[in-house]
């Protein structure tokens, strides 16, 4: 068994999952970052890793997880008395199209660790183990078995598009920060209706959908309200988005997410990707308009003063570093 090292885990706040009538599946994407401690599936949690996946009550319920101490998170640590609670939400058991059937159903024979028809059951962190027909969370014990609010047994894949441009003055010149001396970068942020926090627009990957398509679709729906546009407007939006999303981009993070909805048998993974509009001309042709489950949408100046869910702030910081843009007024000796 080859154990992968997970870097910069992310986690989600306690948010209900709901199904939208105009999308095949929908999970809330308000994320926040857990300190990027190194975590290995072989030895369980270290420091503050794998915390949200052990919190109670389980999101959207009164279900209390079995308590899992830090030293017993790792599966290689023997724990004969481990007795996790079983829970799968009624909304998942109802059989929406974004969810798997129960493992016990005779007609359900998932192919774990591989592409299973249109459903991607590979993990971005490598192979995961199967025990008694159920996939096992590669990061360790969570105190709860079943799927909770998650639709898929094993990995549940999400995507987060980070769209950036340079802040410019009325003459079109890049604006330099007076202290750091670096150009100021902006990104498109949405204010979510469900949690009221500013965030990166993102969502779940549909079956058979490429990550790149998810990133473009979610941005269009969340930040441009594309679902409510006329056919002509949709074509114009699609044309501009194709220009933006077909150019070179930066993968900021991909992998396991420490999330309060995770269970021993189902967990979140994500890929955060930066698409940069160097001249600003592409986004100038698109009008930001909140759609779907976004309350508001706007361009936000990137700096360490941003009040976002901290995983978003962490990813935004990585973007600023990679683009050599302004981030902090403090000394860079940190």
Coordinates of N, CA, C and O in Angstrom, one line a residue, residues 187-251:
X187 N -9.8 39.4 -7.9 CA -10.4 38.1 -8.3 C -11.9 38.3 -8.1 O -12.4 39.1 -7.4
X188 N -12.7 37.4 -8.8 CA -14.1 37.4 -8.8 C -14.6 36.6 -7.5 O -14.3 35.4 -7.4
X189 N -15.3 37.3 -6.6 CA -15.8 36.7 -5.4 C -17.3 36.7 -5.4 O -17.9 37.7 -5.9
X190 N -17.9 35.7 -4.8 CA -19.4 35.7 -4.7 C -19.7 35.7 -3.2 O -18.9 35.1 -2.4
X191 N -20.8 36.3 -2.8 CA -21.3 36.2 -1.4 C -22.4 35.2 -1.4 O -23.4 35.4 -2.1
X192 N -22.2 34.1 -0.7 CA -23.1 33.0 -0.8 C -24.4 33.3 0.1 O -24.3 33.8 1.2
X193 N -25.5 32.9 -0.4 CA -26.8 33.0 0.3 C -26.8 32.1 1.5 O -27.4 32.5 2.5
X194 N -26.2 30.9 1.4 CA -26.4 30.0 2.5 C -25.5 30.2 3.7 O -25.9 29.9 4.8
X195 N -24.4 30.9 3.5 CA -23.5 31.1 4.7 C -23.1 32.6 4.9 O -22.5 33.0 5.9
X196 N -23.5 33.5 3.9 CA -23.2 34.9 4.0 C -21.8 35.3 3.9 O -21.4 36.5 4.1
X197 N -20.9 34.4 3.5 CA -19.5 34.7 3.4 C -19.0 34.9 1.9 O -19.6 34.3 1.0
X198 N -18.0 35.7 1.7 CA -17.5 35.9 0.4 C -16.6 34.7 0.1 O -15.9 34.2 1.0
X199 N -16.7 34.2 -1.1 CA -16.0 32.9 -1.5 C -15.7 32.9 -2.9 O -16.1 33.7 -3.7
X200 N -14.9 31.9 -3.3 CA -14.6 31.6 -4.7 C -15.8 30.8 -5.2 O -16.3 29.9 -4.6
X201 N -16.3 31.2 -6.4 CA -17.5 30.4 -7.0 C -17.0 29.0 -7.4 O -16.0 28.8 -8.0
X202 N -17.7 28.0 -6.9 CA -17.3 26.6 -7.2 C -18.5 25.7 -7.0 O -19.6 26.1 -6.5
X203 N -18.3 24.4 -7.3 CA -19.3 23.4 -7.1 C -18.8 22.0 -7.5 O -17.6 21.8 -7.7
X204 N -19.8 21.1 -7.5 CA -19.4 19.7 -7.7 C -19.3 19.3 -9.2 O -19.9 19.9 -10.1
X205 N -18.4 18.4 -9.5 CA -18.2 17.9 -10.8 C -19.3 16.9 -11.2 O -19.6 16.0 -10.5
X206 N -20.0 17.2 -12.3 CA -21.1 16.3 -12.7 C -20.5 15.0 -13.3 O -19.4 15.0 -13.8
X207 N -21.2 13.9 -13.3 CA -20.8 12.6 -13.9 C -20.4 12.8 -15.3 O -21.1 13.4 -16.1
X208 N -19.2 12.3 -15.7 CA -18.8 12.4 -17.1 C -18.2 13.8 -17.5 O -17.8 14.0 -18.6
X209 N -18.2 14.7 -16.5 CA -17.8 16.1 -16.8 C -16.3 16.2 -16.5 O -15.8 15.8 -15.5
X210 N -15.5 16.9 -17.4 CA -14.1 17.2 -17.1 C -14.1 18.3 -16.1 O -14.9 19.2 -16.1
X211 N -13.0 18.4 -15.3 CA -12.8 19.4 -14.3 C -12.8 20.8 -15.0 O -13.5 21.7 -14.5
X212 N -12.2 20.9 -16.1 CA -12.2 22.2 -16.8 C -13.6 22.7 -17.2 O -13.9 23.9 -17.1
X213 N -14.5 21.7 -17.5 CA -15.9 22.1 -17.9 C -16.6 22.5 -16.6 O -17.4 23.5 -16.6
X214 N -16.4 21.8 -15.5 CA -17.0 22.2 -14.2 C -16.6 23.6 -13.8 O -17.4 24.4 -13.4
X215 N -15.3 23.9 -13.9 CA -14.8 25.2 -13.5 C -15.5 26.3 -14.3 O -16.0 27.3 -13.8
X216 N -15.6 26.1 -15.7 CA -16.3 27.1 -16.5 C -17.8 27.2 -16.2 O -18.3 28.3 -16.2
X217 N -18.4 26.0 -16.1 CA -19.9 26.0 -15.8 C -20.2 26.7 -14.5 O -21.1 27.5 -14.5
X218 N -19.5 26.4 -13.5 CA -19.8 26.9 -12.2 C -19.6 28.5 -12.1 O -20.3 29.2 -11.6
X219 N -18.5 28.9 -12.8 CA -18.2 30.3 -12.9 C -19.4 31.1 -13.6 O -19.9 32.1 -13.2
X220 N -19.8 30.5 -14.7 CA -20.9 31.1 -15.5 C -22.2 31.2 -14.7 O -22.9 32.2 -14.7
X221 N -22.5 30.1 -14.0 CA -23.7 30.0 -13.2 C -23.7 30.9 -12.0 O -24.7 31.6 -11.7
X222 N -22.6 30.9 -11.3 CA -22.5 31.6 -10.0 C -22.2 33.1 -10.2 O -22.8 33.9 -9.4
X223 N -21.3 33.5 -11.1 CA -20.9 34.8 -11.2 C -21.4 35.6 -12.4 O -21.3 36.8 -12.4
X224 N -22.1 34.9 -13.4 CA -22.6 35.6 -14.5 C -24.1 35.3 -14.7 O -24.7 35.8 -15.6
X225 N -24.7 34.5 -13.8 CA -26.1 34.2 -13.9 C -26.5 33.6 -15.2 O -27.6 34.0 -15.8
X226 N -25.6 32.8 -15.8 CA -25.8 32.3 -17.2 C -27.1 31.5 -17.4 O -27.7 31.5 -18.5
X227 N -27.6 30.9 -16.3 CA -28.8 30.0 -16.4 C -30.0 30.8 -16.7 O -31.0 30.3 -17.3
X228 N -30.0 32.1 -16.4 CA -31.2 33.0 -16.6 C -31.1 33.8 -17.8 O -31.9 34.7 -18.1
X229 N -30.1 33.6 -18.7 CA -29.9 34.4 -19.8 C -30.6 33.9 -21.1 O -31.0 32.7 -21.1
X230 N -30.8 34.8 -22.0 CA -31.4 34.4 -23.3 C -30.4 33.5 -24.1 O -29.2 33.5 -23.8
X231 N -30.9 32.9 -25.1 CA -30.0 32.1 -26.0 C -28.8 32.9 -26.5 O -27.7 32.5 -26.6
X232 N -29.2 34.1 -27.0 CA -28.1 35.0 -27.6 C -27.1 35.4 -26.5 O -25.9 35.4 -26.8
X233 N -27.6 35.8 -25.3 CA -26.7 36.2 -24.3 C -25.8 35.0 -23.8 O -24.6 35.2 -23.5
X234 N -26.4 33.8 -23.8 CA -25.6 32.6 -23.4 C -24.5 32.4 -24.4 O -23.4 32.0 -24.0
X235 N -24.8 32.6 -25.7 CA -23.8 32.4 -26.7 C -22.6 33.3 -26.5 O -21.5 33.0 -26.7
X236 N -23.0 34.6 -26.2 CA -21.9 35.6 -26.0 C -21.1 35.3 -24.8 O -19.9 35.4 -24.8
X237 N -21.8 34.9 -23.7 CA -21.0 34.5 -22.5 C -20.1 33.3 -22.8 O -18.9 33.3 -22.4
X238 N -20.6 32.3 -23.5 CA -19.9 31.1 -23.8 C -18.6 31.5 -24.6 O -17.5 30.9 -24.4
X239 N -18.8 32.4 -25.6 CA -17.7 32.8 -26.4 C -16.5 33.5 -25.6 O -15.4 33.2 -25.8
X240 N -16.9 34.3 -24.7 CA -15.9 35.0 -23.8 C -15.3 34.0 -22.8 O -14.1 34.1 -22.6
X241 N -16.1 33.2 -22.3 CA -15.6 32.2 -21.3 C -14.6 31.2 -22.0 O -13.6 30.8 -21.4
X242 N -14.9 30.9 -23.2 CA -14.0 30.0 -24.0 C -12.6 30.6 -24.1 O -11.6 29.9 -24.0
X243 N -12.6 31.9 -24.4 CA -11.3 32.6 -24.5 C -10.5 32.6 -23.2 O -9.3 32.3 -23.2
X244 N -11.3 32.8 -22.1 CA -10.6 32.8 -20.8 C -10.2 31.4 -20.3 O -9.0 31.2 -19.9
X245 N -11.0 30.4 -20.5 CA -10.8 29.1 -20.0 C -9.9 28.2 -20.9 O -9.5 27.1 -20.5
X246 N -9.7 28.7 -22.1 CA -8.8 27.9 -23.0 C -7.4 28.3 -23.0 O -6.5 27.6 -23.6
X247 N -7.0 29.3 -22.2 CA -5.7 29.8 -22.2 C -4.9 29.1 -21.0 O -5.5 28.3 -20.3
X248 N -3.6 29.3 -20.9 CA -2.8 28.7 -19.8 C -3.4 29.1 -18.5 O -3.9 30.2 -18.2
X249 N -3.3 28.1 -17.5 CA -3.9 28.3 -16.2 C -3.0 27.7 -15.2 O -2.1 26.9 -15.5
X250 N -3.2 28.0 -13.9 CA -2.4 27.5 -12.8 C -3.3 26.6 -11.9 O -4.3 27.1 -11.4
X251 N -2.9 25.4 -11.7 CA -3.6 24.5 -10.7 C -3.0 24.9 -9.4 O -1.8 24.6 -9.1

